């Protein structure tokens, strides 16, 4: 296994030398200009989006409504913020300004987590931001996360809290020097931030496992860890326990998923026989249909590995094609049966590739491959600890982050193999593709806004004619952009939610979309 040299920071993977502390992440005027451009994009999306589904007609909540959600529905801190003020805020002109800020900050924070610095207006950074944004826009639940209020608070805002929490650790491991002094503010600040971050997602257990691994690495390398480091971990564990022990969290899981067999608790899973555990994991991994990027990454690594090891062209072609066939069969054709083997195999192969590159004195490529192996390991842990079948796409944002990270480091490995001109060409292509797809998303959102306005006009006309049973075109809620929706829309049954909510908000007896 690859081990960084003693004088080499474990997280030194940035495009250029990064800062060593959180207060110097490189947020320059140029970086601010890029942030403003992203902000305008997200603001336009949020401003065009009409309030609907869970957010429609939502009142301003209070402490009792938050407690009610925690006890009977959902204990996630984002959901508590939603029932307190989030859905009500969506009806005000302030929400697009606020939510767009979280959208742009999300990209910046994720970039900073990867590279230990904020992006600047250089071609490599612009291409990286474009790649991340493209993967997220191609993600099926982009709209439900970035401009639907209920989804934004539960996922976009929550993940921003988690990223803010992780960045001090990322910067520390960039240059793990001994820190002197005792700061109560840092200790309490990281403890409180850890509680909020741990409270934000059930998948915080994966980060807890990663923190334990890093603690072990720190003890092994005899790194002096500051007190805020431990305080942050303790706070995160406390926050995650607050979420996991929520009565509403359990009640919601039982009511919606456990009866169908889609959900089992950790205690139920531990009580299963070894055979039942195996089939449960097989079902969970088989239900995930997000292996395309993993398959591409593994194929790219296999191709790079074969070209490094074998010299004869004919041998290269045969071995590459055999490997491609195996990867495609496991990751695409038969993934419902043996899909659980793909990610651990990819992780082990990446580690072997690290060993090969390291001994070939290709240290930069080895470092990138090591990060890819870590991403595959986190991918595997995230699926394995879920234990739930049929997650809604908006609950899979972390997979979108894993996928974009895999692509970033695969392309960086390839960048070490080819000339500067080829790297520049790819970076320009990525930026152009992202801009074109972004225009497509904007056009789709504008189209959906026009449909919504036509629906409102139709409702006014029907009410003026004395109708109390309103019928609207179901195409009002259907977009040609697959990432637009991941929420409940009205159907043909007027007695079912959200039809009942639409009827109440528009002041009619019934509401039907057909």
Tab-separated table of C-alpha atoms in Angstrom:
chain	number	residue	atom	x	y	z
A	1	UNK	CA	0.000	0.000	0.000
A	2	UNK	CA	1.146	3.509	-0.781
A	3	UNK	CA	2.293	5.570	2.190
A	4	UNK	CA	3.172	9.258	1.797
A	5	UNK	CA	6.785	10.125	2.570
A	6	UNK	CA	7.373	11.400	6.128
A	7	UNK	CA	7.849	15.013	5.016
A	8	UNK	CA	4.947	14.991	2.572
A	9	UNK	CA	1.474	16.236	3.538
A	10	UNK	CA	-1.155	13.547	3.178
A	11	UNK	CA	-3.583	15.854	1.371
A	12	UNK	CA	-1.190	17.736	-0.912
A	13	UNK	CA	-3.170	17.168	-4.115
A	14	UNK	CA	-3.905	20.732	-5.205
A	15	UNK	CA	-3.134	22.078	-8.632
A	16	UNK	CA	-0.654	24.407	-7.006
A	17	UNK	CA	0.783	24.780	-3.532
A	18	UNK	CA	-2.073	25.452	-1.148
A	19	UNK	CA	-2.119	27.506	2.036
A	20	UNK	CA	-1.486	25.889	5.359
A	21	UNK	CA	-4.310	27.423	7.367
A	22	UNK	CA	-8.033	27.985	7.065
A	23	UNK	CA	-7.694	31.790	7.183
A	24	UNK	CA	-5.733	31.851	3.900
A	25	UNK	CA	-7.719	29.721	1.465
A	26	UNK	CA	-6.966	32.116	-1.363
A	27	UNK	CA	-10.294	33.952	-1.720
A	28	UNK	CA	-8.973	36.681	-4.032
A	29	UNK	CA	-10.811	39.253	-6.143
A	30	UNK	CA	-10.590	36.894	-9.111
A	31	UNK	CA	-12.087	34.125	-6.991
A	32	UNK	CA	-14.869	36.495	-5.959
A	33	UNK	CA	-15.647	37.193	-9.615
A	34	UNK	CA	-16.084	33.479	-10.328
A	35	UNK	CA	-18.257	33.138	-7.232
A	36	UNK	CA	-20.443	35.989	-8.488
A	37	UNK	CA	-20.864	34.276	-11.862
A	38	UNK	CA	-22.008	31.051	-10.190
A	39	UNK	CA	-24.283	33.046	-7.903
A	40	UNK	CA	-26.027	34.687	-10.882
A	41	UNK	CA	-26.622	31.261	-12.450
A	42	UNK	CA	-28.162	29.794	-9.292
A	43	UNK	CA	-30.137	32.972	-8.592
A	44	UNK	CA	-31.702	32.827	-12.061
A	45	UNK	CA	-32.751	29.218	-11.502
A	46	UNK	CA	-34.232	29.975	-8.087
A	47	UNK	CA	-36.013	33.120	-9.281
A	48	UNK	CA	-37.728	31.236	-12.123
A	49	UNK	CA	-38.815	28.308	-9.955
A	50	UNK	CA	-42.446	28.495	-8.724
A	51	UNK	CA	-43.228	27.404	-5.163
A	52	UNK	CA	-44.845	23.956	-5.257
A	53	UNK	CA	-45.325	20.544	-3.623
A	54	UNK	CA	-44.201	20.473	0.050
A	55	UNK	CA	-43.511	24.220	0.095
A	56	UNK	CA	-46.883	25.312	-1.295
A	57	UNK	CA	-48.919	27.192	1.315
A	58	UNK	CA	-46.524	26.269	4.125
A	59	UNK	CA	-46.972	28.475	7.217
A	60	UNK	CA	-44.248	29.902	9.414
A	61	UNK	CA	-43.425	27.325	12.057
A	62	UNK	CA	-42.297	27.585	15.650
A	63	UNK	CA	-40.542	25.536	18.302
A	64	UNK	CA	-43.536	23.212	18.666
A	65	UNK	CA	-43.537	22.395	14.933
A	66	UNK	CA	-39.813	21.640	15.058
A	67	UNK	CA	-40.290	19.350	18.050
A	68	UNK	CA	-43.227	17.696	16.289
A	69	UNK	CA	-41.071	16.978	13.243
A	70	UNK	CA	-38.260	15.602	15.394
A	71	UNK	CA	-40.635	13.351	17.327
A	72	UNK	CA	-42.940	12.156	14.543
A	73	UNK	CA	-41.509	12.774	11.062
A	74	UNK	CA	-37.849	13.652	10.450
A	75	UNK	CA	-35.100	14.615	12.880
A	76	UNK	CA	-32.672	15.997	10.293
A	77	UNK	CA	-31.641	19.561	11.109
A	78	UNK	CA	-32.441	20.670	7.557
A	79	UNK	CA	-36.005	19.373	7.956
A	80	UNK	CA	-36.344	21.196	11.276
A	81	UNK	CA	-35.257	24.429	9.589
A	82	UNK	CA	-37.741	23.744	6.796
A	83	UNK	CA	-40.749	23.370	9.089
A	84	UNK	CA	-39.578	26.358	11.146
A	85	UNK	CA	-39.089	28.913	8.387
A	86	UNK	CA	-37.714	27.311	5.200
A	87	UNK	CA	-40.901	26.498	3.295
A	88	UNK	CA	-42.468	29.785	4.375
A	89	UNK	CA	-39.338	31.645	3.261
A	90	UNK	CA	-39.749	30.103	-0.199
A	91	UNK	CA	-42.840	32.306	-0.689
A	92	UNK	CA	-40.844	35.497	-0.153
A	93	UNK	CA	-38.643	37.349	-2.674
A	94	UNK	CA	-35.664	36.762	-0.363
A	95	UNK	CA	-35.371	33.015	-0.891
A	96	UNK	CA	-33.739	33.114	-4.384
A	97	UNK	CA	-31.031	35.441	-3.054
A	98	UNK	CA	-30.328	33.230	-0.025
A	99	UNK	CA	-30.529	29.847	-1.734
A	100	UNK	CA	-28.336	30.984	-4.633
A	101	UNK	CA	-25.710	31.945	-2.058
A	102	UNK	CA	-25.765	28.402	-0.698
A	103	UNK	CA	-25.559	26.982	-4.235
A	104	UNK	CA	-22.443	28.953	-5.165
A	105	UNK	CA	-20.907	28.378	-1.726
A	106	UNK	CA	-21.489	24.635	-2.091
A	107	UNK	CA	-19.304	24.460	-5.215
A	108	UNK	CA	-16.600	26.604	-3.625
A	109	UNK	CA	-16.570	24.611	-0.404
A	110	UNK	CA	-16.400	21.302	-2.261
A	111	UNK	CA	-13.510	22.595	-4.390
A	112	UNK	CA	-11.753	23.773	-1.212
A	113	UNK	CA	-12.252	20.358	0.381
A	114	UNK	CA	-10.527	18.699	-2.575
A	115	UNK	CA	-7.642	21.119	-3.123
A	116	UNK	CA	-7.254	22.965	0.175
A	117	UNK	CA	-7.924	26.354	-1.437
A	118	UNK	CA	-10.643	28.251	-3.247
A	119	UNK	CA	-10.709	28.306	-7.068
A	120	UNK	CA	-9.309	31.161	-9.084
A	121	UNK	CA	-9.823	32.336	-12.648
A	122	UNK	CA	-7.251	30.071	-14.234
A	123	UNK	CA	-8.145	27.540	-16.900
A	124	UNK	CA	-7.510	24.456	-14.748
A	125	UNK	CA	-9.722	25.714	-11.915
A	126	UNK	CA	-12.478	26.851	-14.264
A	127	UNK	CA	-12.489	23.432	-15.937
A	128	UNK	CA	-12.672	21.704	-12.548
A	129	UNK	CA	-15.611	23.844	-11.414
A	130	UNK	CA	-17.258	23.226	-14.799
A	131	UNK	CA	-16.810	19.467	-14.386
A	132	UNK	CA	-18.334	19.466	-10.897
A	133	UNK	CA	-21.256	21.623	-12.000
A	134	UNK	CA	-21.847	19.500	-15.103
A	135	UNK	CA	-21.987	16.271	-13.074
A	136	UNK	CA	-24.413	17.873	-10.615
A	137	UNK	CA	-26.650	19.244	-13.385
A	138	UNK	CA	-26.672	15.827	-15.063
A	139	UNK	CA	-27.696	14.368	-11.702
A	140	UNK	CA	-31.403	13.480	-11.693
A	141	UNK	CA	-32.256	15.469	-8.549
A	142	UNK	CA	-30.423	18.712	-9.395
A	143	UNK	CA	-33.629	20.767	-9.247
A	144	UNK	CA	-34.853	19.136	-6.045
A	145	UNK	CA	-31.572	20.018	-4.334
A	146	UNK	CA	-30.621	23.415	-5.731
A	147	UNK	CA	-33.915	25.322	-6.140
A	148	UNK	CA	-36.754	23.425	-4.425
A	149	UNK	CA	-36.845	24.795	-0.871
A	150	UNK	CA	-37.679	21.527	0.913
A	151	UNK	CA	-34.839	19.718	-0.852
A	152	UNK	CA	-32.421	22.625	-0.544
A	153	UNK	CA	-32.679	22.821	3.233
A	154	UNK	CA	-32.429	19.050	3.684
A	155	UNK	CA	-29.493	18.534	1.323
A	156	UNK	CA	-27.892	21.687	-0.122
A	157	UNK	CA	-27.797	23.613	3.153
A	158	UNK	CA	-27.014	20.478	5.159
A	159	UNK	CA	-24.083	19.545	2.929
A	160	UNK	CA	-22.758	23.098	3.172
A	161	UNK	CA	-22.703	22.668	6.963
A	162	UNK	CA	-20.807	19.388	6.550
A	163	UNK	CA	-18.295	20.890	4.098
A	164	UNK	CA	-17.645	23.872	6.390
A	165	UNK	CA	-16.993	21.397	9.196
A	166	UNK	CA	-14.603	19.277	7.107
A	167	UNK	CA	-12.465	22.077	5.678
A	168	UNK	CA	-10.472	22.772	8.905
A	169	UNK	CA	-9.491	19.082	8.945
A	170	UNK	CA	-8.606	19.239	5.257
A	171	UNK	CA	-6.370	22.252	5.842
A	172	UNK	CA	-4.792	20.664	8.901
A	173	UNK	CA	-3.766	17.542	6.980
A	174	UNK	CA	-2.414	19.762	4.203
A	175	UNK	CA	0.397	20.660	6.578
A	176	UNK	CA	0.040	18.869	9.942
A	177	UNK	CA	2.406	21.001	12.006
A	178	UNK	CA	2.443	21.169	15.777
A	179	UNK	CA	0.109	23.867	17.100
A	180	UNK	CA	0.753	25.615	20.376
A	181	UNK	CA	-1.682	27.534	22.536
A	182	UNK	CA	-5.133	26.852	23.910
A	183	UNK	CA	-8.141	28.500	22.277
A	184	UNK	CA	-11.515	28.028	23.947
A	185	UNK	CA	-13.248	29.683	20.991
A	186	UNK	CA	-11.775	27.169	18.520
A	187	UNK	CA	-12.666	24.220	20.725
A	188	UNK	CA	-16.247	25.340	21.363
A	189	UNK	CA	-16.663	26.502	17.768
A	190	UNK	CA	-15.602	23.155	16.304
A	191	UNK	CA	-17.714	21.283	18.854
A	192	UNK	CA	-20.862	23.233	17.928
A	193	UNK	CA	-20.066	23.052	14.217
A	194	UNK	CA	-19.568	19.307	14.604
A	195	UNK	CA	-23.010	18.932	16.203
A	196	UNK	CA	-24.684	20.817	13.338
A	197	UNK	CA	-22.771	18.842	10.692
A	198	UNK	CA	-23.419	15.468	12.330
A	199	UNK	CA	-27.092	16.361	12.671
A	200	UNK	CA	-27.316	17.097	8.943
A	201	UNK	CA	-27.178	13.614	7.400
A	202	UNK	CA	-27.671	9.980	8.344
A	203	UNK	CA	-24.577	9.185	6.280
A	204	UNK	CA	-22.462	11.000	8.847
A	205	UNK	CA	-21.531	7.524	10.079
A	206	UNK	CA	-19.237	7.249	7.035
A	207	UNK	CA	-17.420	10.436	8.062
A	208	UNK	CA	-17.139	9.129	11.619
A	209	UNK	CA	-15.427	6.001	10.280
A	210	UNK	CA	-13.100	8.163	8.169
A	211	UNK	CA	-12.263	10.332	11.187
A	212	UNK	CA	-11.397	7.237	13.207
A	213	UNK	CA	-9.096	6.064	10.400
A	214	UNK	CA	-7.401	9.481	10.280
A	215	UNK	CA	-7.002	9.430	14.057
A	216	UNK	CA	-5.267	6.073	13.752
A	217	UNK	CA	-3.041	7.458	11.003
A	218	UNK	CA	-2.201	10.474	13.160
A	219	UNK	CA	-1.259	8.300	16.142
A	220	UNK	CA	0.814	6.039	13.901
A	221	UNK	CA	2.714	8.987	12.413
A	222	UNK	CA	2.905	10.658	15.840
A	223	UNK	CA	1.163	13.785	14.627
A	224	UNK	CA	0.290	16.229	17.398
A	225	UNK	CA	-3.453	16.784	17.048
A	226	UNK	CA	-4.865	20.030	18.514
A	227	UNK	CA	-7.755	19.980	20.986
A	228	UNK	CA	-10.184	21.502	18.477
A	229	UNK	CA	-9.577	18.412	16.324
A	230	UNK	CA	-10.980	16.118	19.023
A	231	UNK	CA	-13.747	18.575	19.939
A	232	UNK	CA	-14.990	18.621	16.349
A	233	UNK	CA	-15.101	14.825	16.163
A	234	UNK	CA	-16.915	14.593	19.501
A	235	UNK	CA	-19.446	17.200	18.375
A	236	UNK	CA	-20.032	15.373	15.097
A	237	UNK	CA	-20.706	12.094	16.899
A	238	UNK	CA	-23.125	13.864	19.257
A	239	UNK	CA	-24.945	15.475	16.310
A	240	UNK	CA	-25.204	12.189	14.439
A	241	UNK	CA	-26.597	10.448	17.533
A	242	UNK	CA	-29.185	13.238	17.933
A	243	UNK	CA	-30.316	12.503	14.382
A	244	UNK	CA	-30.119	8.719	14.512
A	245	UNK	CA	-31.945	8.486	17.854
A	246	UNK	CA	-34.749	10.768	16.644
A	247	UNK	CA	-38.172	9.116	17.258
A	248	UNK	CA	-39.455	10.759	14.082
A	249	UNK	CA	-36.593	9.286	12.097
A	250	UNK	CA	-37.581	5.787	13.208
A	251	UNK	CA	-41.323	6.385	12.773
A	252	UNK	CA	-40.870	7.671	9.231
A	253	UNK	CA	-38.660	4.730	8.273
A	254	UNK	CA	-41.153	2.204	9.657
A	255	UNK	CA	-44.164	3.925	8.118
A	256	UNK	CA	-42.761	4.354	4.626
A	257	UNK	CA	-40.065	1.751	4.078
A	258	UNK	CA	-39.907	-1.052	6.629
A	259	UNK	CA	-43.278	-2.628	5.775
A	260	UNK	CA	-42.195	-3.082	2.160
A	261	UNK	CA	-38.825	-4.475	3.187
A	262	UNK	CA	-37.007	-1.481	1.703
A	263	UNK	CA	-35.573	-0.473	5.085
A	264	UNK	CA	-34.031	-2.326	7.993
A	265	UNK	CA	-32.502	-0.806	11.100
A	266	UNK	CA	-28.920	-1.428	12.163
A	267	UNK	CA	-30.127	-3.631	15.029
A	268	UNK	CA	-32.292	-5.685	12.660
A	269	UNK	CA	-29.390	-6.042	10.250
A	270	UNK	CA	-27.029	-7.207	12.992
A	271	UNK	CA	-29.610	-9.783	14.079
A	272	UNK	CA	-29.733	-11.303	10.577
A	273	UNK	CA	-27.919	-14.479	9.699
A	274	UNK	CA	-24.781	-14.232	7.588
A	275	UNK	CA	-26.744	-15.480	4.571
A	276	UNK	CA	-29.472	-12.851	5.051
A	277	UNK	CA	-26.858	-10.118	5.480
A	278	UNK	CA	-25.275	-11.129	2.185
A	279	UNK	CA	-28.582	-11.057	0.291
A	280	UNK	CA	-29.521	-7.748	1.911
A	281	UNK	CA	-26.291	-6.150	0.742
A	282	UNK	CA	-26.753	-7.706	-2.684
A	283	UNK	CA	-30.207	-6.122	-2.890
A	284	UNK	CA	-28.988	-2.713	-1.673
A	285	UNK	CA	-26.034	-2.564	-4.068
A	286	UNK	CA	-28.163	-3.905	-6.917
A	287	UNK	CA	-30.724	-1.132	-6.397
A	288	UNK	CA	-28.110	1.566	-7.018
A	289	UNK	CA	-27.995	2.556	-10.688
A	290	UNK	CA	-25.185	5.105	-10.421
A	291	UNK	CA	-22.257	2.930	-11.486
A	292	UNK	CA	-21.579	4.633	-14.833
A	293	UNK	CA	-18.845	6.930	-13.518
A	294	UNK	CA	-17.340	4.086	-11.499
A	295	UNK	CA	-17.253	1.926	-14.619
A	296	UNK	CA	-15.649	4.730	-16.634
A	297	UNK	CA	-13.071	5.395	-13.900
A	298	UNK	CA	-12.141	1.745	-13.576
A	299	UNK	CA	-11.860	1.366	-17.350
A	300	UNK	CA	-9.625	4.448	-17.529
A	301	UNK	CA	-7.365	3.156	-14.739
A	302	UNK	CA	-7.181	-0.263	-16.383
A	303	UNK	CA	-6.227	1.302	-19.715
A	304	UNK	CA	-3.529	3.467	-18.080
A	305	UNK	CA	-2.200	0.487	-16.119
A	306	UNK	CA	-1.959	-1.785	-19.170
A	307	UNK	CA	-0.213	0.879	-21.267
A	308	UNK	CA	2.351	1.296	-18.477
A	309	UNK	CA	3.026	-2.413	-17.944
A	310	UNK	CA	2.850	-3.969	-21.416
A	311	UNK	CA	4.888	-2.764	-24.389
A	312	UNK	CA	3.559	-4.864	-27.293
A	313	UNK	CA	0.600	-3.139	-28.969
A	314	UNK	CA	-1.284	-6.381	-29.719
A	315	UNK	CA	-0.953	-7.554	-26.121
A	316	UNK	CA	-2.156	-4.173	-24.890
A	317	UNK	CA	-5.258	-4.280	-27.071
A	318	UNK	CA	-6.219	-7.825	-26.036
A	319	UNK	CA	-5.719	-7.233	-22.318
A	320	UNK	CA	-7.493	-3.860	-22.409
A	321	UNK	CA	-10.514	-5.308	-24.207
A	322	UNK	CA	-10.747	-8.289	-21.843
A	323	UNK	CA	-10.622	-5.940	-18.862
A	324	UNK	CA	-13.239	-3.646	-20.406
A	325	UNK	CA	-15.602	-6.571	-20.986
A	326	UNK	CA	-15.254	-7.734	-17.382
A	327	UNK	CA	-15.803	-4.239	-15.960
A	328	UNK	CA	-18.856	-3.585	-18.141
A	329	UNK	CA	-20.396	-6.958	-17.282
A	330	UNK	CA	-19.958	-6.456	-13.537
A	331	UNK	CA	-20.780	-2.745	-13.432
A	332	UNK	CA	-23.575	-2.515	-15.990
A	333	UNK	CA	-25.047	-5.777	-17.274
A	334	UNK	CA	-25.043	-7.873	-14.098
A	335	UNK	CA	-24.775	-5.132	-11.470
A	336	UNK	CA	-28.017	-6.220	-9.748
A	337	UNK	CA	-26.410	-9.597	-9.012
A	338	UNK	CA	-22.725	-8.833	-8.443
A	339	UNK	CA	-22.728	-5.027	-8.293
A	340	UNK	CA	-21.506	-5.164	-4.696
A	341	UNK	CA	-18.188	-6.535	-6.012
A	342	UNK	CA	-17.477	-3.577	-8.302
A	343	UNK	CA	-16.585	-0.908	-5.746
A	344	UNK	CA	-14.322	-3.021	-3.484
A	345	UNK	CA	-12.609	-4.448	-6.577
A	346	UNK	CA	-12.100	-0.915	-7.901
A	347	UNK	CA	-10.655	0.161	-4.548
A	348	UNK	CA	-8.225	-2.765	-4.386
A	349	UNK	CA	-7.164	-2.332	-7.997
A	350	UNK	CA	-6.595	1.396	-7.423
A	351	UNK	CA	-4.349	0.591	-4.460
A	352	UNK	CA	-2.389	-1.884	-6.577
A	353	UNK	CA	-2.115	0.798	-9.253
A	354	UNK	CA	-0.764	3.165	-6.581
A	355	UNK	CA	1.900	0.593	-5.720
A	356	UNK	CA	2.856	0.257	-9.399
A	357	UNK	CA	3.069	4.010	-9.981
A	358	UNK	CA	4.942	4.668	-6.752
A	359	UNK	CA	7.659	2.155	-7.591
A	360	UNK	CA	7.832	3.552	-11.127
A	361	UNK	CA	8.716	6.888	-9.481
A	362	UNK	CA	5.489	8.512	-10.696
A	363	UNK	CA	4.684	10.032	-7.324
A	364	UNK	CA	2.100	12.612	-8.453
A	365	UNK	CA	0.089	10.027	-10.388
A	366	UNK	CA	0.369	7.650	-7.426
A	367	UNK	CA	-1.032	10.318	-5.117
A	368	UNK	CA	-3.993	10.903	-7.421
A	369	UNK	CA	-4.624	7.152	-7.690
A	370	UNK	CA	-4.522	6.886	-3.890
A	371	UNK	CA	-7.247	9.525	-3.638
A	372	UNK	CA	-9.314	7.559	-6.177
A	373	UNK	CA	-8.936	4.438	-4.020
A	374	UNK	CA	-10.153	6.412	-0.990
A	375	UNK	CA	-13.174	7.669	-2.951
A	376	UNK	CA	-14.048	4.127	-3.989
A	377	UNK	CA	-13.779	3.058	-0.342
A	378	UNK	CA	-16.131	5.868	0.745
A	379	UNK	CA	-18.478	4.942	-2.093
A	380	UNK	CA	-18.608	1.362	-0.811
A	381	UNK	CA	-19.129	2.402	2.813
A	382	UNK	CA	-21.890	4.864	1.871
A	383	UNK	CA	-23.883	2.176	0.071
A	384	UNK	CA	-23.137	-0.522	2.656
A	385	UNK	CA	-24.327	1.503	5.672
A	386	UNK	CA	-27.495	2.717	3.938
A	387	UNK	CA	-29.285	-0.648	4.193
A	388	UNK	CA	-32.249	0.974	2.423
A	389	UNK	CA	-33.576	0.135	-1.030
A	390	UNK	CA	-35.142	2.776	-3.240
A	391	UNK	CA	-33.623	6.016	-1.953
A	392	UNK	CA	-35.029	9.090	-3.722
A	393	UNK	CA	-32.473	10.666	-6.079
A	394	UNK	CA	-32.235	13.834	-3.953
A	395	UNK	CA	-30.905	11.671	-1.099
A	396	UNK	CA	-27.962	10.602	-3.300
A	397	UNK	CA	-26.158	13.938	-3.563
A	398	UNK	CA	-23.064	12.386	-2.003
A	399	UNK	CA	-22.815	9.984	-4.953
A	400	UNK	CA	-22.738	12.982	-7.293
A	401	UNK	CA	-19.829	14.378	-5.277
A	402	UNK	CA	-18.014	11.036	-5.388
A	403	UNK	CA	-18.551	10.810	-9.154
A	404	UNK	CA	-17.225	14.301	-9.845
A	405	UNK	CA	-14.207	13.603	-7.606
A	406	UNK	CA	-13.439	10.385	-9.483
A	407	UNK	CA	-13.537	12.227	-12.806
A	408	UNK	CA	-11.361	15.065	-11.495
A	409	UNK	CA	-8.549	12.746	-10.433
A	410	UNK	CA	-8.815	10.413	-13.419
A	411	UNK	CA	-8.378	13.392	-15.717
A	412	UNK	CA	-5.494	14.649	-13.582
A	413	UNK	CA	-3.741	11.298	-13.968
A	414	UNK	CA	-4.298	11.509	-17.718
A	415	UNK	CA	-3.028	15.076	-17.632
A	416	UNK	CA	0.312	13.790	-16.357
A	417	UNK	CA	0.554	11.526	-19.423
A	418	UNK	CA	-0.156	14.024	-22.196
A	419	UNK	CA	1.165	17.350	-23.394
A	420	UNK	CA	0.111	20.762	-22.151
A	421	UNK	CA	-1.797	21.430	-25.388
A	422	UNK	CA	-3.996	18.360	-24.909
A	423	UNK	CA	-4.726	19.317	-21.288
A	424	UNK	CA	-5.692	22.837	-22.342
A	425	UNK	CA	-7.923	21.473	-25.108
A	426	UNK	CA	-9.759	19.171	-22.701
A	427	UNK	CA	-10.188	21.982	-20.171
A	428	UNK	CA	-11.694	24.282	-22.798
A	429	UNK	CA	-14.016	21.521	-24.008
A	430	UNK	CA	-15.210	20.895	-20.446
A	431	UNK	CA	-15.993	24.571	-19.914
A	432	UNK	CA	-17.902	24.818	-23.211
A	433	UNK	CA	-19.882	21.638	-22.474
A	434	UNK	CA	-20.814	22.916	-19.014
A	435	UNK	CA	-21.929	26.301	-20.367
A	436	UNK	CA	-24.048	24.656	-23.079
A	437	UNK	CA	-25.665	22.291	-20.597
A	438	UNK	CA	-26.238	25.165	-18.180
A	439	UNK	CA	-28.080	27.076	-20.932
A	440	UNK	CA	-30.173	23.955	-21.557
A	441	UNK	CA	-31.088	23.793	-17.848
A	442	UNK	CA	-32.001	27.496	-17.817
A	443	UNK	CA	-34.210	27.049	-20.885
A	444	UNK	CA	-35.934	24.045	-19.295
A	445	UNK	CA	-36.624	26.010	-16.118
A	446	UNK	CA	-37.965	28.940	-18.159
A	447	UNK	CA	-40.241	26.524	-20.027
A	448	UNK	CA	-41.577	25.125	-16.746
A	449	UNK	CA	-42.199	28.633	-15.432
A	450	UNK	CA	-44.231	29.476	-18.546
A	451	UNK	CA	-46.259	26.277	-18.070
A	452	UNK	CA	-46.900	27.285	-14.461
A	453	UNK	CA	-48.091	30.757	-15.493
A	454	UNK	CA	-50.443	29.210	-18.068
A	455	UNK	CA	-51.802	26.936	-15.346
A	456	UNK	CA	-52.467	29.932	-13.088
A	457	UNK	CA	-54.298	31.686	-15.932
A	458	UNK	CA	-56.361	28.544	-16.526
A	459	UNK	CA	-57.317	28.360	-12.844
A	460	UNK	CA	-58.413	32.008	-12.866
A	461	UNK	CA	-60.526	31.382	-15.980
A	462	UNK	CA	-62.174	28.264	-14.550
A	463	UNK	CA	-62.963	29.992	-11.255
A	464	UNK	CA	-64.412	32.982	-13.125
A	465	UNK	CA	-66.792	30.564	-14.863
A	466	UNK	CA	-67.929	29.257	-11.475
A	467	UNK	CA	-65.961	26.013	-11.441
A	468	UNK	CA	-64.919	24.632	-8.053
A	469	UNK	CA	-63.403	21.394	-9.364
A	470	UNK	CA	-60.274	22.555	-11.164
A	471	UNK	CA	-58.634	20.475	-13.895
A	472	UNK	CA	-55.176	21.385	-15.197
A	473	UNK	CA	-52.881	19.860	-17.783
A	474	UNK	CA	-50.573	17.257	-16.218
A	475	UNK	CA	-47.826	18.402	-18.621
A	476	UNK	CA	-47.563	21.474	-16.390
A	477	UNK	CA	-45.497	19.315	-14.064
A	478	UNK	CA	-43.464	17.434	-16.700
A	479	UNK	CA	-40.138	18.793	-17.959
A	480	UNK	CA	-37.905	17.647	-20.797
A	481	UNK	CA	-34.987	18.151	-18.380
A	482	UNK	CA	-34.807	14.964	-16.301
A	483	UNK	CA	-33.086	16.718	-13.414
A	484	UNK	CA	-35.899	19.219	-12.896
A	485	UNK	CA	-38.135	17.311	-10.503
A	486	UNK	CA	-37.848	14.871	-7.616
A	487	UNK	CA	-40.896	15.878	-5.592
A	488	UNK	CA	-44.572	14.880	-5.480
A	489	UNK	CA	-46.791	16.486	-8.116
A	490	UNK	CA	-50.612	16.524	-8.395
A	491	UNK	CA	-52.269	13.549	-10.056
A	492	UNK	CA	-55.739	12.429	-11.086
A	493	UNK	CA	-57.012	11.607	-7.572
A	494	UNK	CA	-58.343	14.792	-5.890
A	495	UNK	CA	-58.371	13.146	-2.451
A	496	UNK	CA	-54.635	12.421	-2.435
A	497	UNK	CA	-51.835	14.744	-1.358
A	498	UNK	CA	-50.557	17.059	-2.849
A	499	UNK	CA	-53.835	17.579	-4.758
A	500	UNK	CA	-55.514	18.503	-1.480
A	501	UNK	CA	-52.874	21.137	-0.752
A	502	UNK	CA	-53.211	22.675	-4.221
A	503	UNK	CA	-57.008	22.821	-3.784
A	504	UNK	CA	-56.670	24.561	-0.425
A	505	UNK	CA	-54.092	27.077	-1.657
A	506	UNK	CA	-56.087	27.996	-4.780
A	507	UNK	CA	-59.360	28.145	-2.858
A	508	UNK	CA	-61.273	25.444	-4.734
A	509	UNK	CA	-63.066	22.247	-3.804
A	510	UNK	CA	-60.808	19.863	-5.737
A	511	UNK	CA	-57.698	19.966	-7.902
A	512	UNK	CA	-56.842	17.433	-10.617
A	513	UNK	CA	-53.957	17.177	-13.085
A	514	UNK	CA	-54.658	15.001	-16.117
